[in-house]
Every structure is written in structure tokens, then in C-alpha cells.
Amino acid sequence: MNIISFLVTYLSVAAVYALLAISMNIDYGWAGIPDFGKAAFIAAGGIAAAIVATRIVPPLMLHMHPANPSKLSFFTYYNGKILPAITAHPIDTWIVFIISILLGGIIAAGFAVIFSYPAIRLKEDYLAIALLMAAQIVWLFLRVYTPIMGGTMSMTLPSPSFKPIARALFHSTSPSAIDAAKALFLWGLVGVFLYYAEKQMNSPFGRMLRMVRDDEYAAAALGKNVARARLESLIVASFLAGVAGAVYVLIHFSSVNPDYFMPDLTFFVLTLVLVGGVGNNIGSIIGALLIALLYRASYIFGTSLGFSWGSYLYYMIIGLAILITIFVRPNGILPEKPVRTPAWDVYALVRGKQPWFLRRILMRGRGKVNTGEKSE
Amino acid sequence: MEEGLPIRVENIKAGYGKLEILHGVSIRAELGELVAIVGPNGSGKSTLLKTIFGFTNIYEGRILLGDMDITKTPPHKKPYLGMAYVPQVANVFPSLSVEENLRLSYIVFRKRGDGARKFSQVLADIYEMFPILKERRKQKAGTLSGGERQMLAIARALLTQPRVMLLDEPTAALAPKIAEEIFRIIREIANKGITVLLVEQNAKRALEISDRGYILVQGKVAYEGHSREILSHPELGKLYLGLLK
Amino acid sequence: MGVTFMVYSLAWGSALALMASGLSLYYSVSKVANFAHGSYVSMGLLAYLLAIAFAHWGSKITGFGIDHYAIFNISNLWALIPAFLVAGLVSLASFAGIFWPLMKRGATPLQLLVASIGLMFVLRFLMYIVAGSMNWITLWTPGSTTYHILGVRITLAEILSFVLLALVAGLIALLETKTLIGVSLRAIASNPSLAEASGIDSFKVQALAWFLGGGFAGLGGVLMFIFTGPPGGRPIVELGWMNLLSIFAAAVLGGLGSFYGTIIAALILGIAFNQAAAWFTIYLNVSSSLALLIPFGITLLTLLFFPQGLAGINWRKLVNKIRITRVEEEVVRR
Ligand SMILES: Nc1ncnc2c1ncn2[C@@H]1O[C@H](COP(=O)(O)OP(=O)(O)O)[C@@H](O)[C@H]1O
Ligand SMILES: [Mg+2]
């Protein structure tokens, strides 16, 4: 029983990580953008959930005044009146959830449009640092600007209620049944993300992204708009990150706090993708499953050691996971799959001729090139 | 100064990444010989020199320096074996002064010099050979004119006391008078007994000063022979070298 | 406020300059945007504190007793040497053990960057073991001998940060012009493959840059700790991490890889950050941590217009442009 409850919570956690990883895989894995601002895009989901719970749902659904987290009276009003009112009806908690994920995605996409300005201009190193700084600014801002999520004190959020789902599926509302329902729901969500990402990946859009990543100049020579491809990938990835962020705070934490979105989060998500396989969605999910397990195991093990540093053992685990991956399997556990339709075939189909820079290679396969006369 | 060394490239297949550029090239240069490698643009002349020095991927074949197999020797060890390479572009350090550019050759010199002559003496000789460099010695190499830059690049190579020199288009984009000066210097180097592989766009002049020549076309040797023979060949000039007689 | 505060801001900037110029030094030859650089900062600080602790082993060294010995004074100066050496050696080891092998395999800049994140986590954990088993270290609140010169209050740490920065800048200037290995360093930075073709031992030169770069970070770490104390009330191990983005801001603003550009950028950011922090707390009544907005904002804006940072700006061209516009204005006026 204990093992099962561990497994169920573990699976829920891993599912949330998988959502974050899939989003990272789109801009980092396919487009080669070192999206070190990921924490800010995830924070967009947190911002959305906080706004929805305090300012949108109360006046809209409950005929209550919106709550302002920067006011002193906020806690008595929000915790005492609004939260109980929302959680009283499971349906309302789901409405909060649905508005939050949509709004989170939209806010994140908005951030992406702003961040994309440097993203399509700067070199990799500079870009990584610029995005990291931008994310740090968002984090600092959320800490100081209290009207959004009340600064550094954690604000409780109305989790979507899994009781009805548990009752329908397992005919039980025991805590373990609820947890199981939650895990099932989250993995369903992972399935949706995966389906969407896979579809995008094998579309002309996905192929173009990888082409831009592998050889910007060749892509430009083929008439691809490199800047636009980068922008679009950043928007798509960020929308998913915003959605995942709302799930992260509403289901994973049931609360929100700016410190959930520190840059460490970006590196953590990066590790999932890196270990699982850059450019491979299934790989990202495997990475999430594996790292979530290591993370929890090392935390439990570390704290049971009785040393003050035991609780930091996960730093070591994550660090070693990154280093070992880079040295032993630079492409991760599941490396990227080859493109299903080679881009040059698509080009030949459209333009009726081979791209100039490939003509040479392709020709060699088909017959000897006449090299002229031989002497002596 | 030590004598030159023969260099031999045997049936080399090489290129960048998986892209093969040289499809089985064999060339040789005997001791103290000046060998010209000419051919149309993009035929792989620069790639050949880069391959000899170890900057490309070699898939097949081997390279011999004297009796020594240097196919797998990394580039940074080659200067110590008596090889010097002057690339086609970026052949000096632009942000360093002329003097600093030359001073770097001491790294190889101190291992290769014969002990009898000090670096400062050799440097003085070089300044005598290229008086303009002495004038410009405090100046950043990036501010030199094209001809001065080529001279600096050749001077850098000479200071390492090489036995084999690989020169990639040392007269590209130079005024005819300056190009002529460089050709004269190259001939002088070969006369001293250093083996020289000279890649040139100006096929006519290169063949006129060299002993033997190779015509490289699409990554293969299309013709090899004595330079005079190539120059007087009725077809070759027209076919490959843009020489109209 | 006034002169005293200006001196403090500049000293803070000098400490940042020490840390960031170290990063620039090895970035110029190895092109690794190294996130573990913050760990060298913390390592230097830990080495400094441990050296003092061991030197006073006989005395009552636990708890607040250590504060007494930790006050930065002339008799403690020697402890900067282990700070420099430990940080430098860890940096050297990470180059030789991780980055050089990866570079040999042809790792991309992004892969090197990601590897440095892994290294950062590992080093951070190792430091937690050291600092955690001696938890008195975390109680440490720094102080420094204080002097009054011409009515200006100046601490030993402030004086030392100016002196050290000047020394480091002078040392690098000497190294890069007077020694063969220093000229080689600039040669590799300017054209790595030509440097290789010239027989330069790239590993040796880069190793030197990493050792010095890490060492400078360690020195800067000690000074920054004296100025600001434990970062944001977090364990002192986090000092490097908390300053990492400021370090990168300075290095990027200076034009990654430009040693002197980075020093100037760090001094500018030092003034900007500290003035903003004071202003934020006094006039806006918000946390001074938000003042990081200013250095980051400056850096981001500069990057947008000059993607290569300050060093990438063609000053002569810029001046000419301004001059030409002025001439044009005159023409228009006539
Ligand atoms: N770094 C490189 N990567 C890939 N292909 C290259 C590279 N350098 C040259 N090439 C290709 O190799 C071929 C031969 O180039 P090169 O050796 O420079 O010719 P040449 O010096 O005779 O003009 C050309 O088709 C060129 O496009
Ligand atoms: Mg060429």
C-alpha cells in the first residue's frame, strides 16, 4: 500500500515534469534556442492561476469582490471566503483550472513575443544569458510586486477536485483513489501534449525548425525565414510552458509563490530533456520519469542520512546526470529520430530541382563525375 | 639550416564532416622542389593543403613526411617536424602587432633551431628580407596592407626554420607588382633547399617559377608534369587554367 | 550617501570586476560560458574562511567567536592566498577534467554550457558538505577594519578591492604583452586554428587562463562577501550563485572575452546597482534586491543594440557618425 501510494504520487510528479519537458524540447530540442528563460514562461501559468483565483472567478462566478493580495485584509477575505466558495463546488475548481491554463498559455506566449526580440538576433551564449536575466527580472518582479501573487508568502490555490473522477472511475473517494485519478488525469494531459508535439514535429514546420537549427545558412538558402521559424517555435513552446505552469501550481503545489520559478527550475527542466534525449518527445518523457525518481529517491535518502547536507544530495544527482549524459550519451537516452521526409526531397518536389549545395553529394551517389584527362 | 624533406600524399580521400572533397589525390614533392598546385576555383586546392596539415577528416590514404607517416599527426605537432603552413585567409593574428606575430614563431624555433644561431639573429635576417615589416613592427597586423600581410605570414613561417612549406594563394588579390615580389621570394625560399607546395590562382606565374605542377579538378588530379610541359601543352591551359595563348 | 557611498559602490564594482574578468579571461580562449564560475567564487570564500579558522584553531572558534577572527584586517590578508589558489585549482581541474575533453570531441558551445551547469550542481553539493559539516561557518557576519581618510570612511576591504583590481589588471597587461605565453593567449583568442598551425600548445595556454580566471573569481568572492555578507540571508555557499548573473551581466556587457571591457562594465554596473538599490529603498520603499533590474536592464538593452557588448562597439565609427550628424546639422542650419 505504501509502495502504491509512493508510486501514484511519483507518477503525478513525473507527469508534471513531462509536461514541462515537452515544452522545453520544442524550443531547445528542435529549434536549438537555449531557452534559459523557461522559468519565466512557466511562471506565466502561476501568474494566470493567481489572477484567475483572486480577480476573475470571484466576480464572474461567485458574485464576490475581487481580492487584492497586496492588501492586509487579503488573507481573511481570500482564505476565509473566496477559497471555500470555490472549493464548495468541484465544477468551479475545474473552471478555475481551465481558465488558468488558457490564460497561462496566452500570457506565456505574450512573454515569448517580447523575449523573441533578442532570441532571433543573439548568438547562443549571449542569448542563453539574456534569457536567464530576463527570467530573473520576472522572478524579482513577482517577489516585489505584491498585487499579483502577494510577494513571497505562499498563496493557496483551489486545486481542481478529483473526487468526482475518482468516484466515477473507482467508486471510491479514498485519498489513494483520488491520487490515482489525479495521476491518470495528468498522464492524459501528457498524452495531449505528446500528440500535439509529435504532430508539429513531423509537419513542415517541425522539419523547418530542425533545419534552421542544423544549418541556418542552408535553411536561409532554401528560402526559409529563419527569424520567423525561431519566433514561432518560441511561441508554441511558451504557450505549452504557460499551460504546464498553471498545472504545476494548481495541481502539483496547490499554491503559488514566486520562488517556485527560480532559474533552478529552468536547469531542472533542461536536465529532463537532456537526459531523455534532445529532440525526442518520448525521450523527454522518459527523462522526466527517470529524473523524478532520482530526485525523490535522493531527497528521501539524503534526508534520512542525518547530515545537514543530506537534503542537498539532489544537486549531486542532477549534476552527475547532466555530466554523465554529456560524456556518455551526448544525445540522451533516446536520440532524435531521423526526419521522416528528407527536406531536400520536399524541396525537389516543390522547386523541381535539387538544392545547389546538395547536388554534388547526391550526384556522387548516382554516378561518377567526369574528372577529365589523366596523364602518363 | 636543415635540408628540405620530401613529402608524399598517397591516394588521399578527405573532406569536411561527411562531405568528401578530395577523391583519391596523390602528389609528391621532392627535397627542395617547388611544386605548384593549380586548378579552377573550388577544386579542392585549399582542402588539399588543409588535409596535409591535419585540419580535415581523412577517410583513406596516407601522408608521408620523409619516412614518417604523419596522416594522424595533429596540426599543432606539425611545426615541430619542420612543416609550416600559410593559410589562404586569416594567416596572421590581426589583433597582435607585427613583432608579436613574429615573436610567436619562437615557440617552434626554440625546439627546432640548431643552437648556433639565436632567434634575434634569424629575426634580423627576416627583417632584412622584408624591410617593410621592420618599419611596421609596432603596428597591429590587422592594419597592414594585403601585400604586407602576406609577407608577414610568410615571414612567420620562415622563422620556424621549416623544411616543408605549404603556401595557399599567397598572391591572391594583390597588385601585380607586389605579387611579383612575393613570387620572387618564394623562388628564393625553394632555392635555399626548402620543399615548397604552392597553391595558386595565377597558374601562369606559378608554373613559370615552379619545377613541377599538378592540375587539380573536382577533387582529383587531372594532370601532373613538369611545369614547362604544362605551360606548353596545347590543351591544358585552355581547358583548366584560363590561359589563352 | 555622498563620497563614502560612491567609494563603496566602486569597491563593490571592483569585486564584481575581479570575478567577471576571470570569466572573460578564459572565455576569450576557450569560449565556454561557464555557469560553474559562481562555484569558484564560493570556493574561494570557503577557502578563505577555513584558512582563518584553522589558523585560530586553538581559540574558541565556534559560534559567534569566529566573528572576532573573521574581521577583515591586515593580519588576515594572507588568507587571500589560499582563496586564490583553491578557486584557481578547482577552475583548472574543471577545465582539464571536463571542458578540454569535451572540446576535443567537438562539443558545441551549447553542450559546453550545459556541462557547466552539471558541474555547477556537483560543486555546489561538495561545498554544502564542507560548509554543512562546519555549520558555524554559516553564522559568519563579515566586517572590516575601517579608516577615515580626509573625512571619507573607507574600509580595508574597499582599499584592497581597488588595489587587487589594479594588480590584476596590471598583471594581465604584463602577461599579455611581455611573455610568450601571454601573447599566445591573445593569439588563440584571435585565431585558434592559426594558433594551432603555429605550434602553440593550446592546452597549456588555456589551462593558465582557467587557473588565473578561477583565482580572480575566488578573490572577488572574498571581497564581495565582506561587502554584502551572506547573500540574501542564504547560506554563504550560495554567494557565487547569487552573483552569477551579475557576473555574466558584466562579462556580456563588456563583450564576452574582453578582459578590460569586462572590468569597465563591472565598474559601471557596480555604480548603477548600488545607486539604484539605495534609491529603491529610500524613495520607493521596495526591496533593494529589485535594483538588479538596473544592471540586467542595462545589459539587455546594450545587447539589443550591440549584440557583441561594449567591446563589439566600433567606437571610432560611432564617434564619426555623431560627428557627421553634427556636420549635417550645421549644413542644414546654413
Ligand atoms: N569548411 C568547409 N566546410 C565544408 N565545405 C567546404 C569547406 N571549405 C571548403 N569547402 C568546400 O570544398 C570545396 C573545395 O574548396 P577549396 O578547397 O577551398 O577549393 P579551392 O581552394 O580549390 O578554391 C568547395 O566546394 C567548398 O565549397
Ligand atoms: Mg582556396
PDB file of C-alpha atoms in Angstrom, chain A residues 118-200:
ATOM      1  CA  PRO A 118      16.702  39.129 -28.679  1.00  0.00           C
ATOM      2  CA  ALA A 119      16.089  35.443 -29.382  1.00  0.00           C
ATOM      3  CA  ILE A 120      16.273  35.852 -33.111  1.00  0.00           C
ATOM      4  CA  ARG A 121      19.278  38.147 -33.054  1.00  0.00           C
ATOM      5  CA  LEU A 122      21.780  36.982 -30.452  1.00  0.00           C
ATOM      6  CA  LYS A 123      24.378  34.220 -30.631  1.00  0.00           C
ATOM      7  CA  GLU A 124      23.773  31.123 -28.493  1.00  0.00           C
ATOM      8  CA  ASP A 125      25.899  32.107 -25.490  1.00  0.00           C
ATOM      9  CA  TYR A 126      24.621  35.654 -25.338  1.00  0.00           C
ATOM     10  CA  LEU A 127      21.059  34.516 -25.862  1.00  0.00           C
ATOM     11  CA  ALA A 128      21.192  31.964 -23.060  1.00  0.00           C
ATOM     12  CA  ILE A 129      22.409  34.601 -20.640  1.00  0.00           C
ATOM     13  CA  ALA A 130      19.998  37.261 -21.871  1.00  0.00           C
ATOM     14  CA  LEU A 131      17.032  34.938 -21.405  1.00  0.00           C
ATOM     15  CA  LEU A 132      18.276  33.900 -17.973  1.00  0.00           C
ATOM     16  CA  MET A 133      18.485  37.539 -16.962  1.00  0.00           C
ATOM     17  CA  ALA A 134      15.034  38.237 -18.313  1.00  0.00           C
ATOM     18  CA  ALA A 135      13.672  35.325 -16.275  1.00  0.00           C
ATOM     19  CA  GLN A 136      15.472  36.622 -13.217  1.00  0.00           C
ATOM     20  CA  ILE A 137      13.818  40.005 -13.713  1.00  0.00           C
ATOM     21  CA  VAL A 138      10.389  38.362 -13.899  1.00  0.00           C
ATOM     22  CA  TRP A 139      11.136  36.432 -10.704  1.00  0.00           C
ATOM     23  CA  LEU A 140      12.389  39.506  -8.834  1.00  0.00           C
ATOM     24  CA  PHE A 141       9.404  41.465 -10.041  1.00  0.00           C
ATOM     25  CA  LEU A 142       6.961  38.838  -8.777  1.00  0.00           C
ATOM     26  CA  ARG A 143       8.666  38.848  -5.406  1.00  0.00           C
ATOM     27  CA  VAL A 144       8.437  42.584  -5.002  1.00  0.00           C
ATOM     28  CA  TYR A 145       5.230  43.438  -6.819  1.00  0.00           C
ATOM     29  CA  THR A 146       2.656  42.083  -4.372  1.00  0.00           C
ATOM     30  CA  PRO A 147      -0.656  42.669  -6.188  1.00  0.00           C
ATOM     31  CA  ILE A 148      -0.174  39.565  -8.367  1.00  0.00           C
ATOM     32  CA  MET A 149       0.649  36.736  -6.007  1.00  0.00           C
ATOM     33  CA  GLY A 150       1.259  38.556  -2.758  1.00  0.00           C
ATOM     34  CA  GLY A 151       5.051  38.578  -2.805  1.00  0.00           C
ATOM     35  CA  THR A 152       6.984  35.815  -1.118  1.00  0.00           C
ATOM     36  CA  MET A 153       4.277  34.353   1.082  1.00  0.00           C
ATOM     37  CA  SER A 154       2.675  31.321  -0.476  1.00  0.00           C
ATOM     38  CA  MET A 155      -0.849  31.877  -1.640  1.00  0.00           C
ATOM     39  CA  THR A 156      -3.130  28.863  -1.524  1.00  0.00           C
ATOM     40  CA  LEU A 157      -4.879  27.999  -4.770  1.00  0.00           C
ATOM     41  CA  PRO A 158      -8.049  25.998  -5.391  1.00  0.00           C
ATOM     42  CA  SER A 159      -6.845  22.692  -6.844  1.00  0.00           C
ATOM     43  CA  PRO A 160      -9.199  21.093  -9.301  1.00  0.00           C
ATOM     44  CA  SER A 161     -11.164  18.466  -7.433  1.00  0.00           C
ATOM     45  CA  PHE A 162     -10.538  14.877  -8.448  1.00  0.00           C
ATOM     46  CA  LYS A 163     -13.236  13.495  -6.181  1.00  0.00           C
ATOM     47  CA  PRO A 164     -15.877  13.184  -8.904  1.00  0.00           C
ATOM     48  CA  ILE A 165     -13.415  11.494 -11.226  1.00  0.00           C
ATOM     49  CA  ALA A 166     -12.314   9.065  -8.528  1.00  0.00           C
ATOM     50  CA  ARG A 167     -15.926   8.258  -7.725  1.00  0.00           C
ATOM     51  CA  ALA A 168     -16.750   7.625 -11.355  1.00  0.00           C
ATOM     52  CA  LEU A 169     -13.669   5.538 -12.049  1.00  0.00           C
ATOM     53  CA  PHE A 170     -13.003   3.647  -8.832  1.00  0.00           C
ATOM     54  CA  HIS A 171     -16.308   4.032  -6.975  1.00  0.00           C
ATOM     55  CA  SER A 172     -14.325   5.356  -4.060  1.00  0.00           C
ATOM     56  CA  THR A 173     -13.240   8.711  -2.702  1.00  0.00           C
ATOM     57  CA  SER A 174     -10.420   7.428  -0.533  1.00  0.00           C
ATOM     58  CA  PRO A 175      -7.220   9.503  -0.704  1.00  0.00           C
ATOM     59  CA  SER A 176      -5.474   6.847  -2.764  1.00  0.00           C
ATOM     60  CA  ALA A 177      -8.312   6.698  -5.265  1.00  0.00           C
ATOM     61  CA  ILE A 178      -8.176  10.468  -5.597  1.00  0.00           C
ATOM     62  CA  ASP A 179      -4.429  10.357  -6.092  1.00  0.00           C
ATOM     63  CA  ALA A 180      -4.828   7.683  -8.733  1.00  0.00           C
ATOM     64  CA  ALA A 181      -7.436   9.769 -10.540  1.00  0.00           C
ATOM     65  CA  LYS A 182      -5.099  12.724 -10.417  1.00  0.00           C
ATOM     66  CA  ALA A 183      -2.206  10.703 -11.862  1.00  0.00           C
ATOM     67  CA  LEU A 184      -4.443   9.367 -14.609  1.00  0.00           C
ATOM     68  CA  PHE A 185      -5.646  12.850 -15.487  1.00  0.00           C
ATOM     69  CA  LEU A 186      -2.113  14.223 -15.586  1.00  0.00           C
ATOM     70  CA  TRP A 187      -0.897  11.431 -17.837  1.00  0.00           C
ATOM     71  CA  GLY A 188      -3.879  12.083 -20.069  1.00  0.00           C
ATOM     72  CA  LEU A 189      -2.659  15.648 -20.318  1.00  0.00           C
ATOM     73  CA  VAL A 190       0.835  14.396 -21.136  1.00  0.00           C
ATOM     74  CA  GLY A 191      -0.781  12.362 -23.914  1.00  0.00           C
ATOM     75  CA  VAL A 192      -2.402  15.505 -25.320  1.00  0.00           C
ATOM     76  CA  PHE A 193       0.890  17.412 -25.202  1.00  0.00           C
ATOM     77  CA  LEU A 194       2.693  14.478 -26.789  1.00  0.00           C
ATOM     78  CA  TYR A 195       0.153  14.148 -29.591  1.00  0.00           C
ATOM     79  CA  TYR A 196       0.327  17.844 -30.351  1.00  0.00           C
ATOM     80  CA  ALA A 197       4.128  17.966 -30.219  1.00  0.00           C
ATOM     81  CA  GLU A 198       4.570  14.876 -32.370  1.00  0.00           C
ATOM     82  CA  LYS A 199       2.159  16.244 -34.930  1.00  0.00           C
ATOM     83  CA  GLN A 200       4.005  19.539 -35.041  1.00  0.00           C
TER      84      GLN A 200
END
